Coordinates of C-alpha atoms in Angstrom, one line a residue:
Chain A
M1 CA 137.6 -121.7 93.8
S2 CA 141.3 -121.5 93.5
P3 CA 143.1 -124.8 94.3
S4 CA 146.1 -123.1 95.9
K5 CA 146.7 -123.6 99.6
P6 CA 146.8 -120.6 102.0
G7 CA 150.2 -119.2 102.1
S8 CA 151.3 -120.2 98.7
P9 CA 152.2 -117.4 96.3
G10 CA 149.4 -118.5 93.9
I11 CA 146.8 -117.1 96.3
L12 CA 148.0 -113.6 95.9
R13 CA 148.2 -114.0 92.2
S14 CA 144.7 -115.3 91.8
H15 CA 143.0 -113.2 94.5
W16 CA 145.0 -109.9 94.4
R17 CA 141.9 -108.0 93.2
D18 CA 139.9 -109.2 96.3
Y19 CA 142.7 -108.2 98.7
A20 CA 143.3 -104.9 97.0
S21 CA 139.6 -104.1 97.3
V22 CA 139.4 -104.7 101.0
A23 CA 142.9 -103.4 101.8
P24 CA 142.2 -99.6 101.8
F25 CA 140.0 -100.0 104.9
F26 CA 142.6 -101.9 106.9
L27 CA 145.5 -99.6 105.8
L28 CA 143.6 -96.4 106.6
F29 CA 142.5 -97.8 110.0
A30 CA 146.0 -98.8 110.9
A31 CA 147.5 -95.4 109.8
F32 CA 144.8 -93.1 111.1
G33 CA 143.2 -95.2 113.8
L34 CA 145.8 -97.4 115.5
V35 CA 149.0 -95.3 115.0
P36 CA 147.4 -92.2 116.7
L37 CA 146.2 -94.3 119.6
L38 CA 149.7 -95.6 120.3
Y39 CA 151.2 -92.3 119.7
A40 CA 148.8 -90.8 122.2
L41 CA 150.1 -93.3 124.8
Y42 CA 153.6 -92.0 124.2
L43 CA 152.4 -88.4 124.3
S44 CA 150.7 -89.1 127.6
T45 CA 154.1 -89.5 129.2
Q46 CA 155.3 -86.1 128.0
S47 CA 154.6 -82.5 129.0
W48 CA 154.6 -80.3 126.0
D49 CA 153.0 -77.0 125.2
G50 CA 153.2 -77.7 121.5
I51 CA 156.0 -75.1 120.8
G52 CA 159.0 -75.9 123.0
E53 CA 160.7 -79.2 123.7
P54 CA 158.6 -82.0 125.1
E55 CA 159.7 -83.1 128.5
S56 CA 159.3 -86.7 129.8
V57 CA 157.2 -86.8 133.0
G58 CA 156.4 -90.5 133.4
L59 CA 152.9 -91.1 134.7
D60 CA 152.4 -87.6 136.1
Q61 CA 149.8 -86.7 133.4
W62 CA 147.7 -89.6 134.4
T63 CA 147.8 -88.8 138.1
R64 CA 147.0 -85.2 137.2
L65 CA 143.6 -86.5 136.1
F66 CA 142.7 -87.0 139.8
H67 CA 143.8 -83.6 141.1
T68 CA 142.6 -81.4 138.2
P69 CA 139.1 -80.1 139.3
D70 CA 138.2 -79.3 135.7
V71 CA 138.3 -83.0 134.9
L72 CA 135.6 -83.8 137.4
T73 CA 133.5 -80.8 136.3
A74 CA 133.8 -81.9 132.6
A75 CA 133.0 -85.5 133.4
G76 CA 130.0 -84.4 135.5
N77 CA 128.7 -82.0 132.9
T78 CA 129.1 -84.6 130.1
A79 CA 127.0 -87.1 132.2
L80 CA 124.4 -84.5 133.3
I81 CA 123.9 -83.1 129.8
F82 CA 123.5 -86.7 128.5
L83 CA 120.9 -87.5 131.2
L84 CA 119.0 -84.2 130.9
G85 CA 118.7 -84.9 127.2
Q86 CA 118.2 -88.7 127.2
I87 CA 115.4 -89.1 129.6
P88 CA 112.9 -86.7 128.0
V89 CA 113.8 -87.8 124.5
V90 CA 113.2 -91.5 125.3
V91 CA 109.9 -90.8 127.0
G92 CA 108.7 -88.3 124.4
A93 CA 109.8 -90.4 121.4
L94 CA 108.3 -93.5 122.9
L95 CA 105.0 -91.7 123.4
A96 CA 105.0 -90.3 119.9
A97 CA 106.0 -93.7 118.4
V98 CA 103.1 -95.4 120.1
I99 CA 100.7 -92.8 118.8
L100 CA 102.2 -92.9 115.4
S101 CA 102.2 -96.7 115.2
Q102 CA 98.4 -96.9 115.3
A103 CA 96.9 -98.6 112.3
R104 CA 95.5 -96.4 109.6
L105 CA 96.7 -93.2 111.2
K106 CA 96.3 -90.1 109.0
F107 CA 99.3 -87.8 108.2
R108 CA 101.8 -90.4 109.5
A109 CA 104.5 -89.6 107.0
L110 CA 104.0 -85.9 107.5
Y111 CA 104.6 -86.2 111.3
Q112 CA 107.6 -88.4 110.8
T113 CA 109.1 -85.9 108.3
A114 CA 108.5 -83.0 110.6
F115 CA 110.1 -84.7 113.6
F116 CA 113.1 -85.9 111.5
L117 CA 113.8 -82.5 109.9
P118 CA 116.0 -81.2 112.7
Q119 CA 118.4 -84.1 112.2
V120 CA 119.4 -82.7 108.9
T121 CA 120.7 -79.4 110.3
S122 CA 124.2 -78.7 111.4
V123 CA 124.9 -78.5 115.1
V124 CA 126.6 -75.2 114.6
A125 CA 123.4 -73.8 112.9
V126 CA 121.2 -75.2 115.7
T127 CA 123.4 -73.7 118.3
I128 CA 123.2 -70.3 116.7
V129 CA 119.4 -70.5 116.6
F130 CA 119.1 -71.7 120.2
Q131 CA 121.6 -69.0 121.3
S132 CA 119.2 -66.4 119.9
L133 CA 116.1 -68.2 121.4
F134 CA 117.6 -68.2 124.9
A135 CA 119.5 -65.0 124.8
D136 CA 119.2 -62.9 128.0
K137 CA 118.1 -59.8 126.2
Y138 CA 115.9 -59.9 123.1
G139 CA 115.8 -63.7 123.3
F140 CA 112.5 -65.2 122.2
V141 CA 112.0 -67.3 125.4
N142 CA 112.7 -64.4 127.8
N143 CA 110.4 -62.2 125.7
I144 CA 107.6 -64.7 126.1
L145 CA 108.3 -64.9 129.9
D146 CA 108.2 -61.1 130.0
T147 CA 104.9 -60.9 128.2
L148 CA 103.4 -63.5 130.6
G149 CA 104.7 -61.4 133.5
L150 CA 107.2 -63.9 134.6
P151 CA 110.9 -63.1 135.4
A152 CA 113.4 -63.4 132.6
Q153 CA 115.9 -66.3 133.1
D154 CA 119.7 -66.3 132.8
W155 CA 119.6 -69.2 130.4
L156 CA 123.2 -68.9 129.2
T157 CA 124.9 -68.0 132.5
D158 CA 123.4 -70.3 135.2
P159 CA 125.2 -73.7 135.0
W160 CA 122.0 -75.7 135.3
K161 CA 120.1 -73.7 132.7
M162 CA 123.1 -73.8 130.4
R163 CA 123.1 -77.6 130.6
A164 CA 119.4 -77.6 130.1
V165 CA 119.7 -75.5 126.9
I166 CA 122.4 -77.8 125.6
A167 CA 120.2 -80.8 126.4
M168 CA 117.3 -79.2 124.6
M169 CA 119.4 -78.9 121.4
V170 CA 120.3 -82.6 121.8
I171 CA 116.6 -83.4 122.2
W172 CA 115.6 -81.3 119.3
R173 CA 118.1 -82.8 116.9
G174 CA 117.8 -86.4 118.1
F175 CA 114.1 -86.8 118.6
G176 CA 113.4 -87.9 115.0
Y177 CA 116.0 -90.7 115.1
F178 CA 114.7 -92.0 118.4
L179 CA 111.1 -91.9 117.0
I180 CA 112.1 -93.9 113.9
L181 CA 113.9 -96.5 115.9
F182 CA 111.0 -96.9 118.4
M183 CA 108.6 -97.2 115.5
A184 CA 110.8 -99.9 113.9
G185 CA 110.8 -101.7 117.3
I186 CA 107.0 -101.4 117.6
S187 CA 106.4 -102.7 114.1
A188 CA 108.5 -105.7 114.8
I189 CA 106.2 -106.6 117.7
D190 CA 103.5 -109.1 116.6
R191 CA 100.3 -107.1 116.3
S192 CA 98.2 -110.1 117.2
L193 CA 99.6 -110.1 120.7
G194 CA 98.1 -106.7 121.4
E195 CA 94.9 -107.5 119.7
A196 CA 94.5 -110.7 121.7
A197 CA 95.1 -108.8 124.9
Q198 CA 92.5 -106.2 123.9
L199 CA 89.9 -109.0 123.2
D200 CA 90.6 -110.2 126.7
G201 CA 89.6 -106.8 128.0
A202 CA 93.0 -105.2 128.5
G203 CA 92.9 -101.4 128.0
P204 CA 95.5 -99.5 125.8
V205 CA 97.6 -98.5 128.9
R206 CA 97.7 -102.1 130.0
V207 CA 98.7 -103.3 126.6
F208 CA 101.4 -100.7 126.5
R209 CA 102.7 -101.7 129.9
S210 CA 102.5 -105.4 129.7
I211 CA 103.3 -106.0 126.0
T212 CA 104.8 -103.1 124.1
L213 CA 107.2 -101.8 126.8
P214 CA 108.8 -105.2 127.7
L215 CA 109.2 -106.1 124.0
L216 CA 110.8 -102.7 123.3
A217 CA 113.6 -103.4 125.9
P218 CA 116.3 -104.1 123.3
T219 CA 115.5 -100.9 121.4
M220 CA 115.6 -99.0 124.7
I221 CA 119.0 -100.4 125.5
F222 CA 120.3 -99.6 122.0
V223 CA 119.1 -96.0 121.9
T224 CA 120.4 -95.4 125.4
L225 CA 123.9 -96.8 124.7
T226 CA 124.2 -95.1 121.3
G227 CA 122.9 -91.9 122.9
A228 CA 125.6 -92.3 125.6
I229 CA 128.2 -92.8 122.9
A230 CA 127.1 -89.6 121.2
G231 CA 126.8 -87.8 124.5
M232 CA 130.3 -88.7 125.5
Q233 CA 131.6 -86.8 122.5
I234 CA 129.5 -83.7 122.9
F235 CA 131.5 -80.7 121.8
T236 CA 130.0 -78.4 119.2
E237 CA 127.0 -77.2 121.3
P238 CA 129.0 -75.7 124.2
Q239 CA 131.9 -74.7 122.0
V240 CA 129.8 -72.5 119.7
L241 CA 127.4 -71.4 122.5
F242 CA 130.1 -70.1 124.7
G243 CA 132.7 -69.1 122.1
G244 CA 135.2 -71.8 122.6
S245 CA 135.0 -72.1 126.4
G246 CA 132.9 -74.0 128.9
G247 CA 130.9 -70.8 129.6
P248 CA 130.4 -69.1 132.9
N249 CA 131.6 -71.2 135.8
N250 CA 132.5 -73.9 133.3
G251 CA 128.8 -75.0 133.4
G252 CA 129.0 -76.2 129.8
L253 CA 132.5 -77.7 129.9
T254 CA 132.5 -81.2 128.5
M255 CA 135.2 -83.8 128.2
M256 CA 135.8 -83.2 124.5
L257 CA 135.8 -79.4 125.1
L258 CA 138.3 -79.9 127.9
Q259 CA 140.6 -81.8 125.6
Y260 CA 140.3 -79.0 123.1
E261 CA 141.2 -76.4 125.7
Y262 CA 144.4 -78.2 126.5
L263 CA 145.4 -78.0 122.8
G264 CA 145.9 -74.3 123.4
G265 CA 143.9 -73.0 120.6
I266 CA 145.1 -75.3 117.8
G267 CA 142.8 -74.8 115.0
S268 CA 140.5 -71.9 114.6
S269 CA 141.6 -68.4 115.6
G270 CA 140.0 -66.2 118.2
T271 CA 139.9 -68.8 121.0
V272 CA 141.0 -67.4 124.3
Q273 CA 143.6 -69.5 126.1
L274 CA 141.8 -70.8 129.1
V275 CA 144.4 -73.3 130.5
K276 CA 148.1 -73.7 130.0
P277 CA 148.3 -75.8 126.8
D278 CA 149.6 -79.3 127.4
L279 CA 149.4 -81.8 124.7
G280 CA 150.4 -84.6 127.0
F281 CA 147.4 -83.9 129.3
A282 CA 145.2 -83.5 126.3
A283 CA 146.3 -87.0 125.1
V284 CA 145.4 -88.4 128.5
I285 CA 141.9 -86.9 128.3
G286 CA 141.6 -88.3 124.8
W287 CA 142.4 -91.8 126.1
V288 CA 139.8 -91.4 128.9
I289 CA 137.1 -90.6 126.3
F290 CA 138.4 -93.4 124.1
T291 CA 138.2 -95.9 126.9
A292 CA 134.7 -94.8 127.9
L293 CA 133.5 -95.1 124.3
V294 CA 135.0 -98.6 123.9
L295 CA 133.3 -99.8 127.1
L296 CA 129.9 -98.4 125.9
A297 CA 130.3 -100.0 122.5
L298 CA 131.2 -103.3 124.1
A299 CA 128.2 -103.2 126.3
N300 CA 126.0 -102.2 123.4
N301 CA 127.3 -105.2 121.3
R302 CA 126.9 -107.7 124.1
L303 CA 123.4 -106.6 124.9
L304 CA 122.3 -106.5 121.3
R305 CA 123.7 -109.9 120.6
K306 CA 121.8 -111.2 123.7
S307 CA 118.5 -109.7 122.7
F308 CA 118.6 -110.4 118.9
G309 CA 120.1 -113.8 119.2
G310 CA 123.4 -113.2 117.4
R311 CA 121.9 -111.3 114.4
Chain B
M1 CA 100.3 -104.0 108.0
T2 CA 96.7 -102.7 107.3
D3 CA 95.4 -105.7 105.3
H4 CA 94.1 -108.0 107.8
P5 CA 90.7 -107.3 109.4
R6 CA 90.7 -105.2 112.6
P7 CA 88.6 -106.4 115.4
R8 CA 85.9 -103.9 116.4
V9 CA 87.4 -103.2 119.8
R10 CA 89.4 -100.4 118.2
A11 CA 86.3 -98.3 117.8
H12 CA 86.5 -97.1 121.4
L13 CA 89.8 -95.5 120.7
R14 CA 88.4 -92.8 118.5
P15 CA 88.6 -90.0 121.1
G16 CA 92.0 -91.3 121.9
R17 CA 92.9 -90.8 118.3
I18 CA 91.9 -87.2 118.3
A19 CA 93.9 -86.6 121.5
G20 CA 96.8 -88.4 119.7
H21 CA 96.7 -86.0 116.8
G22 CA 96.5 -83.1 119.3
V23 CA 99.7 -84.3 121.0
L24 CA 101.5 -84.8 117.7
A25 CA 100.5 -81.5 116.2
L26 CA 101.6 -79.7 119.3
G27 CA 104.9 -81.5 119.1
V28 CA 105.3 -80.6 115.4
L29 CA 104.7 -76.9 116.3
V30 CA 107.3 -76.9 119.0
F31 CA 109.8 -78.8 116.8
A32 CA 109.2 -76.5 113.8
F33 CA 109.5 -73.4 115.8
P34 CA 113.4 -73.0 115.7
F35 CA 113.1 -73.2 111.9
Y36 CA 110.5 -70.5 111.9
W37 CA 112.5 -68.3 114.3
L38 CA 115.6 -68.7 112.0
L39 CA 113.4 -67.4 109.1
V40 CA 112.0 -64.5 111.2
I41 CA 115.4 -63.3 112.4
A42 CA 117.2 -63.8 109.0
T43 CA 114.6 -61.7 107.2
N44 CA 114.3 -58.8 109.6
S45 CA 116.9 -56.2 110.2
T46 CA 118.9 -56.3 113.4
S47 CA 117.9 -52.7 114.3
D48 CA 114.2 -53.6 113.9
I49 CA 114.7 -56.6 116.2
L50 CA 116.5 -54.6 118.8
A51 CA 114.1 -51.7 118.7
G52 CA 111.4 -54.2 120.0
P53 CA 108.4 -55.0 120.2
P54 CA 109.6 -58.5 119.4
R55 CA 109.2 -59.4 115.7
L56 CA 107.2 -62.6 115.1
L57 CA 106.7 -62.5 111.4
P58 CA 109.2 -62.8 108.5
G59 CA 110.4 -59.5 107.1
T60 CA 111.9 -58.3 103.9
H61 CA 115.5 -57.7 104.8
F62 CA 116.9 -61.1 103.9
L63 CA 119.0 -59.9 101.0
D64 CA 120.4 -56.9 102.9
N65 CA 121.4 -59.3 105.7
F66 CA 122.9 -61.8 103.3
E67 CA 124.9 -59.1 101.6
K68 CA 126.5 -58.2 104.9
V69 CA 127.4 -61.9 105.3
T70 CA 129.1 -62.1 102.0
A71 CA 130.8 -58.7 102.4
G72 CA 132.2 -59.4 105.8
S73 CA 133.5 -63.0 105.3
E74 CA 134.4 -65.5 102.6
F75 CA 131.0 -67.1 103.0
V76 CA 130.5 -67.9 99.3
R77 CA 133.9 -69.6 99.2
A78 CA 132.9 -71.6 102.3
F79 CA 129.7 -72.7 100.6
A80 CA 131.7 -73.8 97.6
N81 CA 134.2 -75.6 99.8
S82 CA 131.4 -77.5 101.6
V83 CA 129.9 -78.5 98.3
V84 CA 133.2 -79.8 96.9
L85 CA 134.2 -81.5 100.1
T86 CA 130.9 -83.2 100.7
A87 CA 130.5 -84.4 97.1
G88 CA 134.0 -85.6 96.8
S89 CA 134.3 -87.3 100.1
S90 CA 130.9 -88.9 99.9
A91 CA 131.5 -90.2 96.4
L92 CA 134.8 -91.7 97.5
Q93 CA 133.3 -93.3 100.5
L94 CA 130.5 -94.8 98.5
L95 CA 132.8 -96.3 95.9
L96 CA 135.3 -97.8 98.3
A97 CA 132.7 -99.1 100.7
A98 CA 130.6 -100.6 97.9
L99 CA 133.7 -102.3 96.4
A100 CA 134.9 -103.8 99.7
G101 CA 131.3 -104.7 100.7
Y102 CA 130.7 -106.5 97.3
V103 CA 134.0 -108.4 97.7
F104 CA 133.2 -109.5 101.2
A105 CA 129.7 -110.6 100.2
K106 CA 130.2 -112.2 96.8
R107 CA 133.8 -113.2 96.3
R108 CA 135.5 -116.2 97.9
F109 CA 139.1 -115.8 99.0
P110 CA 141.3 -117.2 101.8
G111 CA 141.0 -115.1 105.0
R112 CA 137.7 -113.6 104.0
G113 CA 136.0 -114.6 107.2
A114 CA 138.9 -113.5 109.4
L115 CA 139.2 -110.2 107.7
F116 CA 135.6 -109.4 108.0
S117 CA 135.6 -110.3 111.7
A118 CA 138.5 -108.0 112.2
L119 CA 136.6 -105.3 110.4
L120 CA 133.6 -105.8 112.8
V121 CA 135.9 -105.6 115.8
T122 CA 137.2 -102.2 114.6
L123 CA 133.5 -100.9 114.6
I124 CA 133.8 -100.5 118.4
I125 CA 137.1 -98.6 118.2
P126 CA 136.4 -94.9 118.0
T127 CA 139.0 -93.0 115.9
G128 CA 139.6 -89.3 116.0
V129 CA 138.5 -88.7 119.6
S130 CA 142.1 -88.5 120.7
I131 CA 142.6 -85.2 119.0
V132 CA 146.3 -84.5 119.6
P133 CA 148.0 -87.5 117.9
S134 CA 145.8 -87.3 114.9
Y135 CA 146.4 -83.6 114.6
Q136 CA 150.2 -84.2 114.9
I137 CA 150.1 -86.8 112.2
Y138 CA 148.1 -84.5 109.8
S139 CA 150.4 -81.6 110.4
G140 CA 153.5 -83.9 110.1
L141 CA 152.2 -84.9 106.7
G142 CA 151.7 -81.2 105.8
W143 CA 148.0 -81.7 105.5
T144 CA 146.8 -78.7 107.6
N145 CA 144.8 -76.2 105.6
T146 CA 143.9 -78.9 103.1
F147 CA 140.8 -81.1 102.9
L148 CA 143.1 -84.3 103.1
P149 CA 142.6 -84.8 106.9
L150 CA 138.9 -84.7 106.3
V151 CA 138.8 -87.0 103.3
V152 CA 141.6 -89.6 103.5
P153 CA 141.2 -91.0 107.1
N154 CA 137.5 -91.5 106.4
A155 CA 137.8 -92.6 102.8
V156 CA 136.4 -96.0 103.8
T157 CA 134.9 -96.8 107.2
A158 CA 134.0 -100.1 108.8
F159 CA 130.4 -98.9 109.1
G160 CA 130.2 -98.3 105.4
V161 CA 131.7 -101.6 104.4
F162 CA 129.4 -103.4 106.8
W163 CA 126.3 -101.6 105.4
M164 CA 127.4 -102.3 101.8
R165 CA 128.1 -105.9 102.5
Q166 CA 124.6 -106.4 103.8
A167 CA 123.3 -104.7 100.7
A168 CA 125.4 -106.8 98.3
E169 CA 124.4 -110.0 100.1
A170 CA 120.7 -109.2 99.9
N171 CA 120.5 -107.5 96.5
V172 CA 123.1 -108.9 94.2
P173 CA 122.0 -112.3 92.8
D174 CA 124.8 -114.9 92.5
E175 CA 123.3 -116.0 89.1
L176 CA 123.9 -112.5 87.8
V177 CA 127.5 -112.4 88.9
D178 CA 128.1 -115.9 87.5
A179 CA 126.4 -115.0 84.2
A180 CA 128.6 -111.9 83.9
R181 CA 131.7 -114.1 84.4
M182 CA 130.5 -116.5 81.7
D183 CA 130.1 -113.6 79.4
G184 CA 133.7 -112.8 80.0
A185 CA 133.3 -109.7 82.2
G186 CA 136.3 -109.1 84.4
F187 CA 136.4 -108.3 88.1
L188 CA 135.9 -104.5 87.9
R189 CA 133.4 -104.7 85.1
T190 CA 131.3 -107.2 87.0
F191 CA 131.4 -104.9 90.1
W192 CA 130.6 -101.7 88.1
S193 CA 128.0 -103.0 85.7
V194 CA 126.3 -105.8 87.6
A195 CA 126.7 -105.4 91.3
L196 CA 126.6 -101.6 91.7
P197 CA 123.2 -101.2 89.9
C198 CA 121.7 -103.9 92.1
M199 CA 123.0 -102.1 95.2
R200 CA 121.5 -98.8 94.2
P201 CA 118.9 -98.3 96.9
A202 CA 121.4 -98.9 99.7
L203 CA 123.9 -96.6 97.9
V204 CA 121.4 -93.8 97.8
A205 CA 120.6 -94.3 101.5
F206 CA 124.2 -94.5 102.6
G207 CA 125.0 -91.5 100.3
I208 CA 122.4 -89.3 101.9
F209 CA 123.6 -90.0 105.4
Q210 CA 127.2 -89.5 104.4
V211 CA 126.3 -86.2 102.8
M212 CA 124.5 -85.1 106.0
W213 CA 127.5 -86.0 108.2
T214 CA 130.1 -84.4 106.0
W215 CA 128.1 -81.2 105.3
N216 CA 127.6 -80.7 109.1
D217 CA 131.0 -81.9 110.3
Y218 CA 132.6 -79.4 112.6
L219 CA 135.3 -80.6 115.0
W220 CA 138.0 -81.6 112.5
P221 CA 137.3 -78.8 110.0
L222 CA 137.7 -76.4 112.9
L223 CA 141.0 -78.0 113.9
V224 CA 142.7 -78.4 110.5
L225 CA 141.4 -75.5 108.5
N226 CA 142.8 -72.2 109.7
R227 CA 142.5 -69.9 106.7
P228 CA 139.2 -68.3 105.8
E229 CA 139.6 -69.4 102.2
N230 CA 139.6 -73.0 103.4
F231 CA 136.7 -72.9 105.8
T232 CA 133.7 -75.1 105.4
L233 CA 130.2 -73.8 106.2
P234 CA 130.0 -74.8 109.9
V235 CA 133.4 -73.2 110.6
A236 CA 132.4 -70.1 108.6
L237 CA 129.2 -69.8 110.6
Q238 CA 131.0 -70.1 113.9
Q239 CA 133.4 -67.4 112.8
L240 CA 130.4 -65.2 111.9
T241 CA 129.0 -65.4 115.4
G242 CA 132.4 -64.4 116.7
S243 CA 133.0 -61.5 114.4
Y244 CA 129.6 -59.9 114.6
G245 CA 129.1 -60.3 118.4
P246 CA 126.3 -62.2 119.9
T247 CA 123.7 -59.6 119.2
D248 CA 123.9 -59.0 115.4
Y249 CA 121.6 -62.0 114.9
S250 CA 120.1 -61.1 111.6
V251 CA 123.4 -61.3 109.7
V252 CA 124.4 -64.5 111.4
M253 CA 121.0 -66.0 110.9
A254 CA 120.9 -65.1 107.2
G255 CA 124.1 -67.1 106.8
T256 CA 122.7 -69.9 108.9
L257 CA 119.6 -70.1 106.8
V258 CA 121.6 -70.3 103.6
A259 CA 123.9 -73.0 105.1
T260 CA 120.9 -75.0 106.3
L261 CA 118.6 -74.8 103.3
P262 CA 120.4 -77.2 100.8
L263 CA 120.2 -80.2 103.1
L264 CA 116.6 -79.4 104.1
V265 CA 115.7 -79.4 100.4
L266 CA 117.7 -82.6 99.8
F267 CA 116.0 -84.3 102.7
L268 CA 112.5 -83.3 101.6
I269 CA 113.1 -84.7 98.1
L270 CA 114.5 -87.9 99.4
R271 CA 112.7 -88.2 102.7
R272 CA 111.1 -91.6 102.0
T273 CA 114.6 -93.2 101.5
V274 CA 116.0 -91.4 104.5
L275 CA 113.2 -92.5 106.9
L276 CA 113.2 -96.1 105.6
N277 CA 116.9 -96.4 106.3
A278 CA 117.2 -94.2 109.4
S279 CA 117.5 -97.3 111.6
D280 CA 120.4 -98.6 109.6
G281 CA 122.1 -95.1 109.7
A282 CA 121.7 -95.0 113.5
L283 CA 123.8 -98.1 113.9
K284 CA 126.9 -95.9 113.2
G285 CA 126.8 -94.8 116.9

């Protein structure tokens, strides 16, 4: 359009509106994305409780990762909660998507709406509701168990049950998203493939196993990796469920929650101090989470590009 | 999808269909139950619930419960804060993302390709997970106890620009843009009166998701808002659970119900748009 060469002052004059329109993103990303990252690298060489003078400690904070038992606990919990939630939600949403994708099914929109509804709720609200459902005394679930003559369960004190309750919240909120994604994946599969197989005498299970499932592989990879990206950042559920801590025996301690604990109660009041605040160590934990997220996103990108042919 | 003739083989699936409805209906019941439970607890009084036998039907004490919520905390203020923050932040995001998306899709300028590639690269870089430095920066700028840390860093996101560029590419005809220029419309005028109306469906979809995310955002409001008069709803709710102890459910649930209702209603009104665009929204990751 403009005859001016790159680098000549004429470009800025004739295109300044274009540059000004796209500039806010880059400026904000630099200021609030890149600068904090680099600053975190510097902080990771310091020991600082946030009040006194920071003290330079070299790489001590990084080696501390390996001899702080809480780190392993948090990383393990984060992974376990992800798996406990991801596997049932993938299987369940896939099953529901296959049923919902049948031609001329009645009430399709109604089902979709009902399953998607939890997605609209805030995690804090969901956690409060689940806290009451699974409470030891007067909780709905234990009441039911009691009525059935079964022993009440310590849902919010036993580490495995705590993780299961958190996973159930993740499932409840995420199911609708997964369902929609699987339905989109199924509708992209050529219907005539399944019909041809059926004419050849293949039953519905066979059609599902040999046609639907393999062709849904890209969708599966996508939901798993985006699920892992969300799972890596899980924070609100345990934080609200256990009042700012990882709960009994740190059974609900996640990586984000651990980082939060090392801030020493920055932010909302009423948090008990669980560890000696150290912003340097918190920065290291932040970098670990950051690195894991970048790796997951890179894997996601690469696999998506492979399966969708550079779309 | 349903137009072309079905072979008759499908007939043997009939019993399967009924079983399918059974599975789905059971699923819907399970998924709807937490909402029902929220309603039951929020409308019964705590003493009735604790006196047991377990209450399983909605009661008539909602207003009493909600009165306790508003008496014991700045809940109404938090509600207003959430409305203002969500509306303001979402409007800003839509406007800036649409402008940048339109420019990337429809304007030609040196460096356009390189800049857009750079923007795509930033999609995989998570911001805000390293809490400490971001917090230090906000407090250094004097932004704690204001909405600025919640609005400014996210005023325009790579995800939003990407989504809006796709929308502009697909829905804004070049002829229309050219015609506007011939008629003497300037840059902003073309964007506002020609491009934006064409991008409306995508704007609505992106807007709903943005409203959902902002309304429910918890981590950063928790970190930067320390005064009750600044709280957003999620933070106010979390405080309610703390101050009433874990067993005064009715009061907490009454607040939770009120905080949840607006988005439920919004979703039910706009559910077609949300469901159609959910797979785009999920790309955010």
